[in-house]
Amino acid sequence: MSYYSHHVFFCTNERDDGRPSCGERCSAELRDYAKQRVKELGLAGKGRARVNMAGCLDRCDEGPTVVVYPEEVWYRLTCREDVDEVIREHLQHGRIVERLRM
């Protein structure tokens, strides 16, 4: 059994070469919000979900980029409502949110 049921990685990379990056699109703030909501809903901890920031996931042009394991589902999340939907549908009910999928 995995230590976590789901591991959610938010790219928070900030590029310095002028190319778009997830970090400049408020991904760290969205990660902080997701982490807070997962805790508030009792979904965090051993055997449950873990929300982390990641370095570059190499999809910043499409971002803010999030990947959820173990399903390996990639999402583009741009606001708190998107985060709430992924938490509710994917983490709580096991349903992939196709409209946000990359």
PDB file of N, CA and C in Angstrom:
ATOM      1  N   MET A   1       0.839  -1.184   0.000  1.00  0.00           N
ATOM      2  CA  MET A   1       0.000   0.000   0.000  1.00  0.00           C
ATOM      3  C   MET A   1       0.880   1.242   0.000  1.00  0.00           C
ATOM      4  N   SER A   2       0.485   2.256  -0.752  1.00  0.00           N
ATOM      5  CA  SER A   2       1.231   3.511  -0.807  1.00  0.00           C
ATOM      6  C   SER A   2       1.091   4.264   0.507  1.00  0.00           C
ATOM      7  N   TYR A   3       2.070   5.092   0.794  1.00  0.00           N
ATOM      8  CA  TYR A   3       2.002   5.911   1.995  1.00  0.00           C
ATOM      9  C   TYR A   3       0.858   6.908   1.910  1.00  0.00           C
ATOM     10  N   TYR A   4       0.618   7.442   0.699  1.00  0.00           N
ATOM     11  CA  TYR A   4      -0.496   8.359   0.457  1.00  0.00           C
ATOM     12  C   TYR A   4      -1.423   7.760  -0.586  1.00  0.00           C
ATOM     13  N   SER A   5      -2.708   8.036  -0.453  1.00  0.00           N
ATOM     14  CA  SER A   5      -3.656   7.583  -1.475  1.00  0.00           C
ATOM     15  C   SER A   5      -3.489   8.400  -2.755  1.00  0.00           C
ATOM     16  N   HIS A   6      -3.198   9.700  -2.589  1.00  0.00           N
ATOM     17  CA  HIS A   6      -2.949  10.606  -3.714  1.00  0.00           C
ATOM     18  C   HIS A   6      -1.809  11.537  -3.362  1.00  0.00           C
ATOM     19  N   HIS A   7      -0.992  11.821  -4.343  1.00  0.00           N
ATOM     20  CA  HIS A   7       0.078  12.799  -4.195  1.00  0.00           C
ATOM     21  C   HIS A   7      -0.138  13.842  -5.283  1.00  0.00           C
ATOM     22  N   VAL A   8      -0.328  15.094  -4.873  1.00  0.00           N
ATOM     23  CA  VAL A   8      -0.679  16.179  -5.786  1.00  0.00           C
ATOM     24  C   VAL A   8       0.496  17.151  -5.853  1.00  0.00           C
ATOM     25  N   PHE A   9       1.062  17.301  -7.038  1.00  0.00           N
ATOM     26  CA  PHE A   9       2.213  18.183  -7.232  1.00  0.00           C
ATOM     27  C   PHE A   9       1.809  19.414  -8.042  1.00  0.00           C
ATOM     28  N   PHE A  10       2.075  20.586  -7.484  1.00  0.00           N
ATOM     29  CA  PHE A  10       1.850  21.861  -8.159  1.00  0.00           C
ATOM     30  C   PHE A  10       3.201  22.386  -8.637  1.00  0.00           C
ATOM     31  N   CYS A  11       3.351  22.606  -9.933  1.00  0.00           N
ATOM     32  CA  CYS A  11       4.560  23.237 -10.437  1.00  0.00           C
ATOM     33  C   CYS A  11       4.571  24.685  -9.957  1.00  0.00           C
ATOM     34  N   THR A  12       5.655  25.085  -9.316  1.00  0.00           N
ATOM     35  CA  THR A  12       5.801  26.474  -8.859  1.00  0.00           C
ATOM     36  C   THR A  12       7.038  27.114  -9.484  1.00  0.00           C
ATOM     37  N   ASN A  13       7.486  26.537 -10.577  1.00  0.00           N
ATOM     38  CA  ASN A  13       8.687  27.020 -11.247  1.00  0.00           C
ATOM     39  C   ASN A  13       8.515  28.452 -11.755  1.00  0.00           C
ATOM     40  N   GLU A  14       9.586  29.233 -11.617  1.00  0.00           N
ATOM     41  CA  GLU A  14       9.632  30.588 -12.186  1.00  0.00           C
ATOM     42  C   GLU A  14      10.828  30.659 -13.122  1.00  0.00           C
ATOM     43  N   ARG A  15      10.554  30.772 -14.413  1.00  0.00           N
ATOM     44  CA  ARG A  15      11.616  30.850 -15.416  1.00  0.00           C
ATOM     45  C   ARG A  15      12.151  32.277 -15.481  1.00  0.00           C
ATOM     46  N   ASP A  16      13.416  32.395 -15.769  1.00  0.00           N
ATOM     47  CA  ASP A  16      14.024  33.726 -15.861  1.00  0.00           C
ATOM     48  C   ASP A  16      14.428  34.080 -17.291  1.00  0.00           C
ATOM     49  N   ASP A  17      13.939  33.310 -18.258  1.00  0.00           N
ATOM     50  CA  ASP A  17      14.324  33.554 -19.650  1.00  0.00           C
ATOM     51  C   ASP A  17      13.188  34.137 -20.492  1.00  0.00           C
ATOM     52  N   GLY A  18      12.123  34.595 -19.838  1.00  0.00           N
ATOM     53  CA  GLY A  18      11.018  35.215 -20.555  1.00  0.00           C
ATOM     54  C   GLY A  18       9.924  34.264 -21.000  1.00  0.00           C
ATOM     55  N   ARG A  19      10.170  32.963 -20.930  1.00  0.00           N
ATOM     56  CA  ARG A  19       9.118  32.006 -21.281  1.00  0.00           C
ATOM     57  C   ARG A  19       8.093  31.944 -20.154  1.00  0.00           C
ATOM     58  N   PRO A  20       6.837  31.601 -20.469  1.00  0.00           N
ATOM     59  CA  PRO A  20       5.807  31.498 -19.429  1.00  0.00           C
ATOM     60  C   PRO A  20       6.201  30.474 -18.369  1.00  0.00           C
ATOM     61  N   SER A  21       5.769  30.734 -17.144  1.00  0.00           N
ATOM     62  CA  SER A  21       6.030  29.791 -16.064  1.00  0.00           C
ATOM     63  C   SER A  21       4.817  29.694 -15.151  1.00  0.00           C
ATOM     64  N   CYS A  22       4.703  28.564 -14.490  1.00  0.00           N
ATOM     65  CA  CYS A  22       3.589  28.351 -13.561  1.00  0.00           C
ATOM     66  C   CYS A  22       3.683  29.301 -12.374  1.00  0.00           C
ATOM     67  N   GLY A  23       4.899  29.568 -11.922  1.00  0.00           N
ATOM     68  CA  GLY A  23       5.091  30.437 -10.771  1.00  0.00           C
ATOM     69  C   GLY A  23       4.549  31.836 -10.970  1.00  0.00           C
ATOM     70  N   GLU A  24       4.669  32.353 -12.170  1.00  0.00           N
ATOM     71  CA  GLU A  24       4.155  33.707 -12.436  1.00  0.00           C
ATOM     72  C   GLU A  24       2.642  33.715 -12.598  1.00  0.00           C
ATOM     73  N   ARG A  25       2.026  32.542 -12.601  1.00  0.00           N
ATOM     74  CA  ARG A  25       0.567  32.418 -12.735  1.00  0.00           C
ATOM     75  C   ARG A  25      -0.081  32.010 -11.405  1.00  0.00           C
ATOM     76  N   CYS A  26       0.552  32.366 -10.304  1.00  0.00           N
ATOM     77  CA  CYS A  26       0.001  32.173  -8.953  1.00  0.00           C
ATOM     78  C   CYS A  26      -0.121  30.717  -8.526  1.00  0.00           C
ATOM     79  N   SER A  27       0.716  29.837  -9.074  1.00  0.00           N
ATOM     80  CA  SER A  27       0.603  28.427  -8.710  1.00  0.00           C
ATOM     81  C   SER A  27       0.928  28.169  -7.236  1.00  0.00           C
ATOM     82  N   ALA A  28       1.843  28.944  -6.646  1.00  0.00           N
ATOM     83  CA  ALA A  28       2.163  28.741  -5.225  1.00  0.00           C
ATOM     84  C   ALA A  28       0.957  29.073  -4.351  1.00  0.00           C
ATOM     85  N   GLU A  29       0.235  30.107  -4.701  1.00  0.00           N
ATOM     86  CA  GLU A  29      -0.963  30.470  -3.948  1.00  0.00           C
ATOM     87  C   GLU A  29      -2.047  29.407  -4.090  1.00  0.00           C
ATOM     88  N   LEU A  30      -2.189  28.842  -5.298  1.00  0.00           N
ATOM     89  CA  LEU A  30      -3.156  27.768  -5.504  1.00  0.00           C
ATOM     90  C   LEU A  30      -2.754  26.519  -4.726  1.00  0.00           C
ATOM     91  N   ARG A  31      -1.468  26.231  -4.659  1.00  0.00           N
ATOM     92  CA  ARG A  31      -0.983  25.098  -3.878  1.00  0.00           C
ATOM     93  C   ARG A  31      -1.283  25.305  -2.404  1.00  0.00           C
ATOM     94  N   ASP A  32      -1.012  26.504  -1.904  1.00  0.00           N
ATOM     95  CA  ASP A  32      -1.300  26.807  -0.494  1.00  0.00           C
ATOM     96  C   ASP A  32      -2.782  26.622  -0.197  1.00  0.00           C
ATOM     97  N   TYR A  33      -3.627  27.080  -1.097  1.00  0.00           N
ATOM     98  CA  TYR A  33      -5.069  26.931  -0.926  1.00  0.00           C
ATOM     99  C   TYR A  33      -5.460  25.450  -0.929  1.00  0.00           C
ATOM    100  N   ALA A  34      -4.912  24.679  -1.876  1.00  0.00           N
ATOM    101  CA  ALA A  34      -5.223  23.249  -1.957  1.00  0.00           C
ATOM    102  C   ALA A  34      -4.798  22.531  -0.682  1.00  0.00           C
ATOM    103  N   LYS A  35      -3.614  22.842  -0.194  1.00  0.00           N
ATOM    104  CA  LYS A  35      -3.108  22.216   1.031  1.00  0.00           C
ATOM    105  C   LYS A  35      -4.038  22.529   2.206  1.00  0.00           C
ATOM    106  N   GLN A  36      -4.454  23.774   2.316  1.00  0.00           N
ATOM    107  CA  GLN A  36      -5.368  24.196   3.384  1.00  0.00           C
ATOM    108  C   GLN A  36      -6.698  23.454   3.286  1.00  0.00           C
ATOM    109  N   ARG A  37      -7.271  23.393   2.088  1.00  0.00           N
ATOM    110  CA  ARG A  37      -8.579  22.742   1.906  1.00  0.00           C
ATOM    111  C   ARG A  37      -8.511  21.239   2.184  1.00  0.00           C
ATOM    112  N   VAL A  38      -7.441  20.594   1.731  1.00  0.00           N
ATOM    113  CA  VAL A  38      -7.277  19.160   1.972  1.00  0.00           C
ATOM    114  C   VAL A  38      -7.213  18.893   3.475  1.00  0.00           C
ATOM    115  N   LYS A  39      -6.513  19.737   4.202  1.00  0.00           N
ATOM    116  CA  LYS A  39      -6.456  19.594   5.666  1.00  0.00           C
ATOM    117  C   LYS A  39      -7.819  19.844   6.296  1.00  0.00           C
ATOM    118  N   GLU A  40      -8.493  20.922   5.895  1.00  0.00           N
ATOM    119  CA  GLU A  40      -9.805  21.259   6.451  1.00  0.00           C
ATOM    120  C   GLU A  40     -10.829  20.154   6.239  1.00  0.00           C
ATOM    121  N   LEU A  41     -10.722  19.467   5.114  1.00  0.00           N
ATOM    122  CA  LEU A  41     -11.674  18.407   4.779  1.00  0.00           C
ATOM    123  C   LEU A  41     -11.284  17.052   5.364  1.00  0.00           C
ATOM    124  N   GLY A  42     -10.182  17.014   6.105  1.00  0.00           N
ATOM    125  CA  GLY A  42      -9.737  15.763   6.725  1.00  0.00           C
ATOM    126  C   GLY A  42      -9.173  14.761   5.731  1.00  0.00           C
ATOM    127  N   LEU A  43      -8.664  15.263   4.606  1.00  0.00           N
ATOM    128  CA  LEU A  43      -8.136  14.393   3.557  1.00  0.00           C
ATOM    129  C   LEU A  43      -6.624  14.257   3.616  1.00  0.00           C
ATOM    130  N   ALA A  44      -5.952  14.975   4.512  1.00  0.00           N
ATOM    131  CA  ALA A  44      -4.489  14.998   4.560  1.00  0.00           C
ATOM    132  C   ALA A  44      -3.952  13.948   5.533  1.00  0.00           C
ATOM    133  N   GLY A  45      -2.729  13.526   5.275  1.00  0.00           N
ATOM    134  CA  GLY A  45      -2.043  12.643   6.210  1.00  0.00           C
ATOM    135  C   GLY A  45      -1.798  11.257   5.652  1.00  0.00           C
ATOM    136  N   LYS A  46      -1.161  10.436   6.472  1.00  0.00           N
ATOM    137  CA  LYS A  46      -0.811   9.068   6.084  1.00  0.00           C
ATOM    138  C   LYS A  46      -2.053   8.314   5.621  1.00  0.00           C
ATOM    139  N   GLY A  47      -1.919   7.684   4.455  1.00  0.00           N
ATOM    140  CA  GLY A  47      -3.032   6.938   3.887  1.00  0.00           C
ATOM    141  C   GLY A  47      -4.037   7.803   3.162  1.00  0.00           C
ATOM    142  N   ARG A  48      -3.805   9.093   3.176  1.00  0.00           N
ATOM    143  CA  ARG A  48      -4.715  10.033   2.519  1.00  0.00           C
ATOM    144  C   ARG A  48      -3.929  10.841   1.478  1.00  0.00           C
ATOM    145  N   ALA A  49      -4.324  12.080   1.255  1.00  0.00           N
ATOM    146  CA  ALA A  49      -3.701  12.903   0.214  1.00  0.00           C
ATOM    147  C   ALA A  49      -2.551  13.744   0.759  1.00  0.00           C
ATOM    148  N   ARG A  50      -1.614  14.039  -0.114  1.00  0.00           N
ATOM    149  CA  ARG A  50      -0.494  14.931   0.185  1.00  0.00           C
ATOM    150  C   ARG A  50      -0.400  15.931  -0.955  1.00  0.00           C
ATOM    151  N   VAL A  51      -0.330  17.228  -0.608  1.00  0.00           N
ATOM    152  CA  VAL A  51      -0.197  18.295  -1.596  1.00  0.00           C
ATOM    153  C   VAL A  51       1.196  18.886  -1.451  1.00  0.00           C
ATOM    154  N   ASN A  52       1.949  18.931  -2.555  1.00  0.00           N
ATOM    155  CA  ASN A  52       3.318  19.438  -2.562  1.00  0.00           C
ATOM    156  C   ASN A  52       3.539  20.403  -3.712  1.00  0.00           C
ATOM    157  N   MET A  53       4.576  21.227  -3.550  1.00  0.00           N
ATOM    158  CA  MET A  53       5.017  22.016  -4.690  1.00  0.00           C
ATOM    159  C   MET A  53       6.136  21.236  -5.370  1.00  0.00           C
ATOM    160  N   ALA A  54       6.297  21.498  -6.640  1.00  0.00           N
ATOM    161  CA  ALA A  54       7.332  20.840  -7.423  1.00  0.00           C
ATOM    162  C   ALA A  54       8.104  21.898  -8.184  1.00  0.00           C
ATOM    163  N   GLY A  55       9.300  21.539  -8.567  1.00  0.00           N
ATOM    164  CA  GLY A  55      10.045  22.375  -9.497  1.00  0.00           C
ATOM    165  C   GLY A  55       9.386  22.237 -10.863  1.00  0.00           C
ATOM    166  N   CYS A  56      10.097  22.568 -11.881  1.00  0.00           N
ATOM    167  CA  CYS A  56       9.529  22.554 -13.227  1.00  0.00           C
ATOM    168  C   CYS A  56       9.072  21.147 -13.618  1.00  0.00           C
ATOM    169  N   LEU A  57       7.824  21.062 -14.056  1.00  0.00           N
ATOM    170  CA  LEU A  57       7.280  19.810 -14.583  1.00  0.00           C
ATOM    171  C   LEU A  57       7.317  19.808 -16.107  1.00  0.00           C
ATOM    172  N   ASP A  58       7.938  20.846 -16.678  1.00  0.00           N
ATOM    173  CA  ASP A  58       8.184  20.987 -18.118  1.00  0.00           C
ATOM    174  C   ASP A  58       6.918  21.149 -18.953  1.00  0.00           C
ATOM    175  N   ARG A  59       5.862  21.698 -18.322  1.00  0.00           N
ATOM    176  CA  ARG A  59       4.638  21.996 -19.070  1.00  0.00           C
ATOM    177  C   ARG A  59       4.130  23.388 -18.714  1.00  0.00           C
ATOM    178  N   CYS A  60       5.053  24.282 -18.380  1.00  0.00           N
ATOM    179  CA  CYS A  60       4.695  25.635 -17.939  1.00  0.00           C
ATOM    180  C   CYS A  60       3.899  26.402 -18.989  1.00  0.00           C
ATOM    181  N   ASP A  61       4.133  26.116 -20.266  1.00  0.00           N
ATOM    182  CA  ASP A  61       3.387  26.814 -21.327  1.00  0.00           C
ATOM    183  C   ASP A  61       1.890  26.561 -21.219  1.00  0.00           C
ATOM    184  N   GLU A  62       1.513  25.444 -20.605  1.00  0.00           N
ATOM    185  CA  GLU A  62       0.104  25.068 -20.470  1.00  0.00           C
ATOM    186  C   GLU A  62      -0.439  25.366 -19.078  1.00  0.00           C
ATOM    187  N   GLY A  63       0.387  25.860 -18.177  1.00  0.00           N
ATOM    188  CA  GLY A  63       0.076  25.945 -16.757  1.00  0.00           C
ATOM    189  C   GLY A  63      -0.875  27.027 -16.350  1.00  0.00           C
ATOM    190  N   PRO A  64      -1.097  27.092 -15.050  1.00  0.00           N
ATOM    191  CA  PRO A  64      -0.438  26.392 -13.952  1.00  0.00           C
ATOM    192  C   PRO A  64      -0.706  24.877 -14.005  1.00  0.00           C
ATOM    193  N   THR A  65       0.373  24.131 -13.892  1.00  0.00           N
ATOM    194  CA  THR A  65       0.364  22.693 -14.065  1.00  0.00           C
ATOM    195  C   THR A  65       0.318  21.962 -12.733  1.00  0.00           C
ATOM    196  N   VAL A  66      -0.554  20.955 -12.666  1.00  0.00           N
ATOM    197  CA  VAL A  66      -0.693  20.098 -11.494  1.00  0.00           C
ATOM    198  C   VAL A  66      -0.761  18.657 -11.994  1.00  0.00           C
ATOM    199  N   VAL A  67      -0.092  17.744 -11.282  1.00  0.00           N
ATOM    200  CA  VAL A  67      -0.206  16.324 -11.613  1.00  0.00           C
ATOM    201  C   VAL A  67      -0.595  15.566 -10.350  1.00  0.00           C
ATOM    202  N   VAL A  68      -1.543  14.630 -10.511  1.00  0.00           N
ATOM    203  CA  VAL A  68      -2.049  13.834  -9.396  1.00  0.00           C
ATOM    204  C   VAL A  68      -1.645  12.376  -9.608  1.00  0.00           C
ATOM    205  N   TYR A  69      -0.941  11.839  -8.618  1.00  0.00           N
ATOM    206  CA  TYR A  69      -0.555  10.433  -8.625  1.00  0.00           C
ATOM    207  C   TYR A  69      -1.355   9.699  -7.568  1.00  0.00           C
ATOM    208  N   PRO A  70      -1.659   8.428  -7.728  1.00  0.00           N
ATOM    209  CA  PRO A  70      -1.011   7.484  -8.632  1.00  0.00           C
ATOM    210  C   PRO A  70      -1.611   7.434 -10.039  1.00  0.00           C
ATOM    211  N   GLU A  71      -2.689   8.158 -10.292  1.00  0.00           N
ATOM    212  CA  GLU A  71      -3.353   8.067 -11.599  1.00  0.00           C
ATOM    213  C   GLU A  71      -2.575   8.744 -12.721  1.00  0.00           C
ATOM    214  N   GLU A  72      -1.598   9.579 -12.372  1.00  0.00           N
ATOM    215  CA  GLU A  72      -0.794  10.313 -13.362  1.00  0.00           C
ATOM    216  C   GLU A  72      -1.670  11.217 -14.228  1.00  0.00           C
ATOM    217  N   VAL A  73      -2.594  11.926 -13.596  1.00  0.00           N
ATOM    218  CA  VAL A  73      -3.494  12.830 -14.317  1.00  0.00           C
ATOM    219  C   VAL A  73      -2.950  14.250 -14.204  1.00  0.00           C
ATOM    220  N   TRP A  74      -2.828  14.902 -15.350  1.00  0.00           N
ATOM    221  CA  TRP A  74      -2.316  16.265 -15.425  1.00  0.00           C
ATOM    222  C   TRP A  74      -3.485  17.230 -15.577  1.00  0.00           C
ATOM    223  N   TYR A  75      -3.439  18.298 -14.772  1.00  0.00           N
ATOM    224  CA  TYR A  75      -4.472  19.318 -14.812  1.00  0.00           C
ATOM    225  C   TYR A  75      -3.871  20.699 -15.023  1.00  0.00           C
ATOM    226  N   ARG A  76      -4.688  21.582 -15.580  1.00  0.00           N
ATOM    227  CA  ARG A  76      -4.393  23.017 -15.620  1.00  0.00           C
ATOM    228  C   ARG A  76      -5.408  23.670 -14.693  1.00  0.00           C
ATOM    229  N   LEU A  77      -4.916  24.211 -13.574  1.00  0.00           N
ATOM    230  CA  LEU A  77      -5.781  24.838 -12.580  1.00  0.00           C
ATOM    231  C   LEU A  77      -5.460  26.316 -12.518  1.00  0.00           C
ATOM    232  N   THR A  78      -6.475  27.161 -12.705  1.00  0.00           N
ATOM    233  CA  THR A  78      -6.217  28.602 -12.776  1.00  0.00           C
ATOM    234  C   THR A  78      -6.843  29.402 -11.648  1.00  0.00           C
ATOM    235  N   CYS A  79      -7.705  28.767 -10.856  1.00  0.00           N
ATOM    236  CA  CYS A  79      -8.399  29.498  -9.789  1.00  0.00           C
ATOM    237  C   CYS A  79      -8.774  28.542  -8.657  1.00  0.00           C
ATOM    238  N   ARG A  80      -9.231  29.112  -7.559  1.00  0.00           N
ATOM    239  CA  ARG A  80      -9.621  28.307  -6.399  1.00  0.00           C
ATOM    240  C   ARG A  80     -10.778  27.361  -6.726  1.00  0.00           C
ATOM    241  N   GLU A  81     -11.679  27.777  -7.577  1.00  0.00           N
ATOM    242  CA  GLU A  81     -12.809  26.933  -7.950  1.00  0.00           C
ATOM    243  C   GLU A  81     -12.327  25.667  -8.662  1.00  0.00           C
ATOM    244  N   ASP A  82     -11.282  25.796  -9.503  1.00  0.00           N
ATOM    245  CA  ASP A  82     -10.691  24.623 -10.156  1.00  0.00           C
ATOM    246  C   ASP A  82     -10.096  23.682  -9.107  1.00  0.00           C
ATOM    247  N   VAL A  83      -9.392  24.244  -8.148  1.00  0.00           N
ATOM    248  CA  VAL A  83      -8.792  23.446  -7.079  1.00  0.00           C
ATOM    249  C   VAL A  83      -9.886  22.708  -6.317  1.00  0.00           C
ATOM    250  N   ASP A  84     -10.944  23.420  -5.942  1.00  0.00           N
ATOM    251  CA  ASP A  84     -12.053  22.803  -5.214  1.00  0.00           C
ATOM    252  C   ASP A  84     -12.667  21.645  -6.002  1.00  0.00           C
ATOM    253  N   GLU A  85     -12.810  21.834  -7.303  1.00  0.00           N
ATOM    254  CA  GLU A  85     -13.407  20.788  -8.135  1.00  0.00           C
ATOM    255  C   GLU A  85     -12.533  19.537  -8.181  1.00  0.00           C
ATOM    256  N   VAL A  86     -11.217  19.713  -8.304  1.00  0.00           N
ATOM    257  CA  VAL A  86     -10.316  18.561  -8.331  1.00  0.00           C
ATOM    258  C   VAL A  86     -10.320  17.851  -6.980  1.00  0.00           C
ATOM    259  N   ILE A  87     -10.326  18.611  -5.901  1.00  0.00           N
ATOM    260  CA  ILE A  87     -10.382  17.987  -4.570  1.00  0.00           C
ATOM    261  C   ILE A  87     -11.671  17.183  -4.427  1.00  0.00           C
ATOM    262  N   ARG A  88     -12.787  17.802  -4.758  1.00  0.00           N
ATOM    263  CA  ARG A  88     -14.091  17.149  -4.603  1.00  0.00           C
ATOM    264  C   ARG A  88     -14.224  15.932  -5.518  1.00  0.00           C
ATOM    265  N   GLU A  89     -13.959  16.132  -6.792  1.00  0.00           N
ATOM    266  CA  GLU A  89     -14.206  15.066  -7.761  1.00  0.00           C
ATOM    267  C   GLU A  89     -13.111  13.999  -7.771  1.00  0.00           C
ATOM    268  N   HIS A  90     -11.866  14.430  -7.871  1.00  0.00           N
ATOM    269  CA  HIS A  90     -10.780  13.461  -8.025  1.00  0.00           C
ATOM    270  C   HIS A  90     -10.364  12.846  -6.687  1.00  0.00           C
ATOM    271  N   LEU A  91     -10.054  13.690  -5.704  1.00  0.00           N
ATOM    272  CA  LEU A  91      -9.547  13.155  -4.439  1.00  0.00           C
ATOM    273  C   LEU A  91     -10.639  12.498  -3.602  1.00  0.00           C
ATOM    274  N   GLN A  92     -11.815  13.082  -3.564  1.00  0.00           N
ATOM    275  CA  GLN A  92     -12.872  12.524  -2.726  1.00  0.00           C
ATOM    276  C   GLN A  92     -13.685  11.431  -3.421  1.00  0.00           C
ATOM    277  N   HIS A  93     -13.931  11.581  -4.727  1.00  0.00           N
ATOM    278  CA  HIS A  93     -14.829  10.653  -5.409  1.00  0.00           C
ATOM    279  C   HIS A  93     -14.161   9.810  -6.496  1.00  0.00           C
ATOM    280  N   GLY A  94     -12.868  10.023  -6.742  1.00  0.00           N
ATOM    281  CA  GLY A  94     -12.154   9.206  -7.713  1.00  0.00           C
ATOM    282  C   GLY A  94     -12.526   9.446  -9.157  1.00  0.00           C
ATOM    283  N   ARG A  95     -13.112  10.625  -9.440  1.00  0.00           N
ATOM    284  CA  ARG A  95     -13.512  10.950 -10.811  1.00  0.00           C
ATOM    285  C   ARG A  95     -12.585  12.006 -11.393  1.00  0.00           C
ATOM    286  N   ILE A  96     -12.019  11.706 -12.542  1.00  0.00           N
ATOM    287  CA  ILE A  96     -11.128  12.657 -13.222  1.00  0.00           C
ATOM    288  C   ILE A  96     -11.962  13.823 -13.745  1.00  0.00           C
ATOM    289  N   VAL A  97     -11.454  15.031 -13.593  1.00  0.00           N
ATOM    290  CA  VAL A  97     -12.144  16.245 -14.050  1.00  0.00           C
ATOM    291  C   VAL A  97     -11.667  16.533 -15.471  1.00  0.00           C
ATOM    292  N   GLU A  98     -12.408  16.027 -16.436  1.00  0.00           N
ATOM    293  CA  GLU A  98     -11.985  16.096 -17.842  1.00  0.00           C
ATOM    294  C   GLU A  98     -11.829  17.542 -18.337  1.00  0.00           C
ATOM    295  N   ARG A  99     -12.665  18.451 -17.889  1.00  0.00           N
ATOM    296  CA  ARG A  99     -12.595  19.831 -18.405  1.00  0.00           C
ATOM    297  C   ARG A  99     -11.299  20.517 -18.004  1.00  0.00           C
ATOM    298  N   LEU A 100     -10.628  20.044 -16.956  1.00  0.00           N
ATOM    299  CA  LEU A 100      -9.370  20.648 -16.502  1.00  0.00           C
ATOM    300  C   LEU A 100      -8.149  19.827 -16.900  1.00  0.00           C
ATOM    301  N   ARG A 101      -8.381  18.697 -17.503  1.00  0.00           N
ATOM    302  CA  ARG A 101      -7.286  17.784 -17.860  1.00  0.00           C
ATOM    303  C   ARG A 101      -6.440  18.349 -18.995  1.00  0.00           C
ATOM    304  N   MET A 102      -5.150  18.152 -18.884  1.00  0.00           N
ATOM    305  CA  MET A 102      -4.210  18.596 -19.929  1.00  0.00           C
ATOM    306  C   MET A 102      -3.973  17.465 -20.905  1.00  0.00           C
TER     307      MET A 102
END
